[in-house]
Amino acid sequence: MGIGFLIIWHSKERLLFSVAGIAMAVAIMFLEQGFYYAVLDSQARITPLINGELVVVHRDRTHLNKWNSLERAQIHRVAALRGVERVIPVYKINARLYNEDADRQRRVLVYAFPADAMPLKIGDPDEVLSRLRLARTVLFDRRSRDIYGQLQPGTDLEIDGAMYRFDGFVDIGPDLVSDGALVMSEGTLFERHPSISPVMAVLQLVENADPASVRERMMESFTNIMVMTPSALAAREMHFIKHSAPIGIIFGIGMVAGLVIGVVVCYQVLFNQIIDLLPQYATLTAMGFSQVFIARLVVEQALLMCLTGYVVAVPVVWYLFTLLADHTRMVMALDLDRGLFVFGLTVFIGVLAALLALQTALRANPADLY
Amino acid sequence: MDSQRNDVPGVTVTDVDFSYGSGRAKKQVLFGCSLHLSFGELVIMTGPSGSGKTTLLTLIGGLRSLQLGSIRVGSLELRGMPTRRLDLFRRQIGFIFQDHNLFDSLSAGQTLRLAMRLFPGRYTRKELRERPLEMLEALGMGEYLHARPDEISTGQKQRVAIARALMNHPKIILADEPTASLDKETGRVVIDLLRERAIKNNALVLIVSHDQRLFEFSDQVVRVVDGRVLANEDEMIAALD
Amino acid sequence: MRLLSACLSFSLRNLAQHKIRSLAATAGITFALFLIFLQWGLLDGAKRQITAFYDYFDYDIVVLDDAYQFMFTAEPFDRIRLMQAQALESVEKTFAINFALGIWEDNASHLRSTLMLFGVDPDSGLILEPSISEGLKSLHGQRNILIDALSHSDFGSLTPGTRALINGQEVQISSHFRLGLFFYAEGAALVDNTAFSRLAQRSARDTSFGMIRLKEGADPWVEREKLARLLPGDVIALTKEELLGKENSYFVNVKPLGIIFTAGVSISFVTATVILFQVISTSIATRLREYATLRAMGFGFGFVFGSAAIQAFTLSSCAFAGAAVISAALFGYIFQLTNLPLALTRELIILVLGMTQVMCLAISFATLRDLSRMHPADLY
């Protein structure tokens, strides 16, 4: 084939326009998809950080923004089960952080855990734990949103009215609701909140232990908990967000709009071009080329334009994602699956536009050439 | 009609009627046309504008479906032929239009190669490479293998169009006013080319034209007036000498 | 004048002649404009939702803690500040509202959810929202609350009479109001300030928002200045406008959804520009031969330019109308599903319409510039 390429290559201006228009449509689809997944990924953000094979949460805690908590005593009982090497409770509360530099009080999430094991992969274990072991020391999530002002390790921070030493950073990342996070040791937290219960517990299993069977045993022994693998937890989080917040609708409509724009632009270019070349298309029919041949010609042109638009859009989208991720501190990721999905939509755009424009090309009556 | 001619293979048109439109807007343009054209002949079809000669041409070329009457090309009857078969039939016809209708985006060579695609499998890869150049050289356009329509003159464009029409050794060549936009010299060249390449290969060349200068080069002149074919003129011309 | 009408009729007839082409061009612009309306609507709707609660009351100035960023993190200050504010001549009435985050527990499912708890003073005419003012009247007994009917389903049954727990204490639903702020918490409840201090375990002297209504004719901006000087530095005074602006800007600049929606608007504007450019210039380019013929016939550049401009205007206006219609249809649907009040504000309409027409002019001019240089004889 190649005729299709030659045809569209010949009118460079038109090609430029069409590629630009389609690239925009593709970019829109990517962005809407990106926003959608940003919300989902950020909701489950903590799960890839979990440093264990299983996680225990209260059964009623249907999603990670809920506050149902486990009983402290339960933690010890869970630890006694066969296959479990270590149980690390994780506490979570909201606090108010006052930073002199910003002269503001800001709401912040506080994570706490015993300073002898890392339930979350938030930094170098030795460094993090050694720092946390010091009394009244906190670490700050450097991926928090920019509203907390400049924080200098070694200075003091005021949290809920009490002073703490700020000793360094960790890497977590905020979600849709909270803007930032701090980490302190269990002991430090107990000073202000002696009767607080953990919101979840991370289980590290002994070598060769089978997570599935440990999980079963645990669920049988304790009725008010849920035990799952981190990836199962992530899936549950995403499922929850998908069904509670109407983000699917919001971004879905945007995506459809992008799709329609792509179809209309592609169709428009094809149509105009076919009209301009109508005698030539009629000539092809006169010469005896089949309808299939002409159809393939049109589809080829459409796909070439669309694929070029896609290729142009990808680096632009990549750049935009980086910008947005930086700005919002949400996870804006472009992976192969999502890229392929939009690619599929792009092909669909081309084929649909081609089918619509085909009518005109086929209707070119060779008898009218005379 | 000369009864002698009917036995020579060619195109036989018998009692063809044709109308455009339907119902109250129906307009009949051809009335009982009959004629015979032999392969290896150069025939001019002429007549006043609107006489129906172009319609007759499109019917012979399989660009329109017959309504009444019969047209036999060789042993093929066009009447009642389904559209798909007509498509295939037309591959054996070389069309030359007044407006050449070349693709602006294709060079001469690419245009000719496209024409060869009508018969997939007929040509070897070597032929696909070499035949376009051969054809162009034969028409005196050898250096223009890579030239696009916007780089050559009207006469040269017409030559490329002729080359395209000739590429697959068609049995019939249908041309509509091929010399209208050409000067006398170039027009002459065009006719010579057609004679050389087509007539010599026993193809029928049917030209619709007002150009009186062409009459002397033709084997037959068919006059169409008000949708009717008049007795052919060559005897009339011969009688004039 | 005759020339103008000739130009007009030629242009329009020319468009109508190529119906499908014109339709395709219009469709392209329609969806590009629709995208703008959609993204803008989302951003605007979200902004309005954010400040929805603040619109339920009639006030001119609000007194807040000096570290105020947005509603969710509002720190309480001492109620005495409101009384001090009344020293100002122009103050007609004051009204205290409290806010705290709480935990709602559904009795049936024992699911715990995040809750926004509001406490209000007895109604002295500053409550605009009837469901709240009416509902307050029926708050007999200490345990009754108004619940946000749009609270998340995890809240369980919301029918009046249902019992539940707020921060571990028993409450009973007596009536509904509507808020639907799903950005910050899963639901909301409203009580009078006495009940609030008990439920939120806060001092009765606490106030999160001090609403002030001024007497007729007073200028909020002027009075705000006076108040700022009058009150000590641990509180600030803002006009209602300032408050809403502050709230919105926090959402737009800090909260990820705000940033996303804003990005969406920018992107849709860029896209629409590209699409508009593409469609209009293609539309003109395909008519270049006709325009050149006109020039050959003797019509001046003004006629040709006018014709192109008229066609561009027509296409884009039809597209605008189409986009408006689609938006009107879809916005209601989206509102039902998400409770985001999307609307086509007047400023948006004027902005988009103006931008579109200016671009049409510019594009027509740019595309035709080549034509003016082209000699009609080159056609042949």
PDB file of N, CA and C in Angstrom, chain B residues 4 22 32 43 69 106 109 115 125 131 134 143 152 157 160 163-164 175 179 184 186 188 226 232-233:
ATOM      1  N   GLN B   4     -20.879  -6.764 -43.050  1.00  0.00           N
ATOM      2  CA  GLN B   4     -19.564  -7.401 -43.031  1.00  0.00           C
ATOM      3  C   GLN B   4     -18.907  -7.267 -41.660  1.00  0.00           C
ATOM      4  N   SER B  22     -36.435   9.334 -13.177  1.00  0.00           N
ATOM      5  CA  SER B  22     -37.598   8.446 -13.148  1.00  0.00           C
ATOM      6  C   SER B  22     -38.861   9.266 -12.955  1.00  0.00           C
ATOM      7  N   GLY B  32     -32.872   3.521 -29.480  1.00  0.00           N
ATOM      8  CA  GLY B  32     -32.582   2.411 -30.400  1.00  0.00           C
ATOM      9  C   GLY B  32     -31.237   2.491 -31.098  1.00  0.00           C
ATOM     10  N   VAL B  43     -12.032   4.610 -33.870  1.00  0.00           N
ATOM     11  CA  VAL B  43     -13.367   5.126 -34.177  1.00  0.00           C
ATOM     12  C   VAL B  43     -13.571   6.461 -33.482  1.00  0.00           C
ATOM     13  N   GLY B  69     -31.834  -3.031 -24.464  1.00  0.00           N
ATOM     14  CA  GLY B  69     -30.936  -3.292 -25.587  1.00  0.00           C
ATOM     15  C   GLY B  69     -29.759  -4.135 -25.146  1.00  0.00           C
ATOM     16  N   LEU B 106       0.952  11.445  -6.835  1.00  0.00           N
ATOM     17  CA  LEU B 106       1.713  10.324  -7.386  1.00  0.00           C
ATOM     18  C   LEU B 106       2.543  10.769  -8.569  1.00  0.00           C
ATOM     19  N   GLY B 109       5.651   7.414 -12.599  1.00  0.00           N
ATOM     20  CA  GLY B 109       5.969   6.009 -12.363  1.00  0.00           C
ATOM     21  C   GLY B 109       5.007   5.365 -11.377  1.00  0.00           C
ATOM     22  N   ALA B 115      -1.706   1.421 -11.786  1.00  0.00           N
ATOM     23  CA  ALA B 115      -2.567   0.797 -12.797  1.00  0.00           C
ATOM     24  C   ALA B 115      -2.270  -0.691 -12.886  1.00  0.00           C
ATOM     25  N   ARG B 125       7.891  -9.128 -10.080  1.00  0.00           N
ATOM     26  CA  ARG B 125       8.424  -7.942  -9.421  1.00  0.00           C
ATOM     27  C   ARG B 125       9.310  -7.139 -10.362  1.00  0.00           C
ATOM     28  N   ARG B 131       8.428  -2.001 -16.261  1.00  0.00           N
ATOM     29  CA  ARG B 131       7.438  -1.651 -17.282  1.00  0.00           C
ATOM     30  C   ARG B 131       7.050  -0.167 -17.287  1.00  0.00           C
ATOM     31  N   GLU B 134       9.571   1.665 -19.240  1.00  0.00           N
ATOM     32  CA  GLU B 134       9.481   1.315 -20.665  1.00  0.00           C
ATOM     33  C   GLU B 134       8.363   2.085 -21.342  1.00  0.00           C
ATOM     34  N   GLU B 143      12.252  10.746 -19.088  1.00  0.00           N
ATOM     35  CA  GLU B 143      12.899  11.434 -17.951  1.00  0.00           C
ATOM     36  C   GLU B 143      11.920  11.818 -16.872  1.00  0.00           C
ATOM     37  N   ILE B 152       4.720  18.994 -14.625  1.00  0.00           N
ATOM     38  CA  ILE B 152       4.763  18.807 -16.084  1.00  0.00           C
ATOM     39  C   ILE B 152       3.621  19.543 -16.767  1.00  0.00           C
ATOM     40  N   LYS B 157       0.978  15.670 -19.213  1.00  0.00           N
ATOM     41  CA  LYS B 157       0.037  14.996 -18.315  1.00  0.00           C
ATOM     42  C   LYS B 157      -0.852  14.048 -19.097  1.00  0.00           C
ATOM     43  N   VAL B 160       0.915  10.918 -19.851  1.00  0.00           N
ATOM     44  CA  VAL B 160       0.954  10.000 -18.702  1.00  0.00           C
ATOM     45  C   VAL B 160      -0.391   9.291 -18.570  1.00  0.00           C
ATOM     46  N   ALA B 163      -0.513   6.648 -21.017  1.00  0.00           N
ATOM     47  CA  ALA B 163       0.325   5.532 -20.579  1.00  0.00           C
ATOM     48  C   ALA B 163      -0.424   4.686 -19.567  1.00  0.00           C
ATOM     49  N   ARG B 164      -1.107   5.396 -18.644  1.00  0.00           N
ATOM     50  CA  ARG B 164      -1.878   4.669 -17.640  1.00  0.00           C
ATOM     51  C   ARG B 164      -2.940   3.806 -18.291  1.00  0.00           C
ATOM     52  N   ALA B 175     -11.744   7.225 -24.960  1.00  0.00           N
ATOM     53  CA  ALA B 175     -11.166   8.535 -24.683  1.00  0.00           C
ATOM     54  C   ALA B 175     -12.207   9.620 -24.899  1.00  0.00           C
ATOM     55  N   THR B 179      -7.836  15.427 -27.097  1.00  0.00           N
ATOM     56  CA  THR B 179      -6.984  16.458 -27.699  1.00  0.00           C
ATOM     57  C   THR B 179      -7.523  17.859 -27.471  1.00  0.00           C
ATOM     58  N   LYS B 184      -2.177  21.666 -31.858  1.00  0.00           N
ATOM     59  CA  LYS B 184      -2.314  20.773 -33.013  1.00  0.00           C
ATOM     60  C   LYS B 184      -1.222  19.721 -33.031  1.00  0.00           C
ATOM     61  N   THR B 186       0.758  18.527 -30.601  1.00  0.00           N
ATOM     62  CA  THR B 186       0.644  17.534 -29.523  1.00  0.00           C
ATOM     63  C   THR B 186      -0.535  16.608 -29.763  1.00  0.00           C
ATOM     64  N   ARG B 188      -1.677  15.643 -32.525  1.00  0.00           N
ATOM     65  CA  ARG B 188      -1.247  14.699 -33.547  1.00  0.00           C
ATOM     66  C   ARG B 188      -0.428  13.581 -32.934  1.00  0.00           C
ATOM     67  N   ASP B 226     -29.250  13.670 -31.455  1.00  0.00           N
ATOM     68  CA  ASP B 226     -30.515  13.519 -30.721  1.00  0.00           C
ATOM     69  C   ASP B 226     -30.743  12.090 -30.267  1.00  0.00           C
ATOM     70  N   ASN B 232     -22.862   5.375 -40.664  1.00  0.00           N
ATOM     71  CA  ASN B 232     -21.487   5.832 -40.473  1.00  0.00           C
ATOM     72  C   ASN B 232     -20.986   6.590 -41.680  1.00  0.00           C
ATOM     73  N   GLU B 233     -20.040   7.412 -41.420  1.00  0.00           N
ATOM     74  CA  GLU B 233     -19.690   8.460 -42.365  1.00  0.00           C
ATOM     75  C   GLU B 233     -18.555   8.130 -43.318  1.00  0.00           C
TER      76      GLU B 233
END
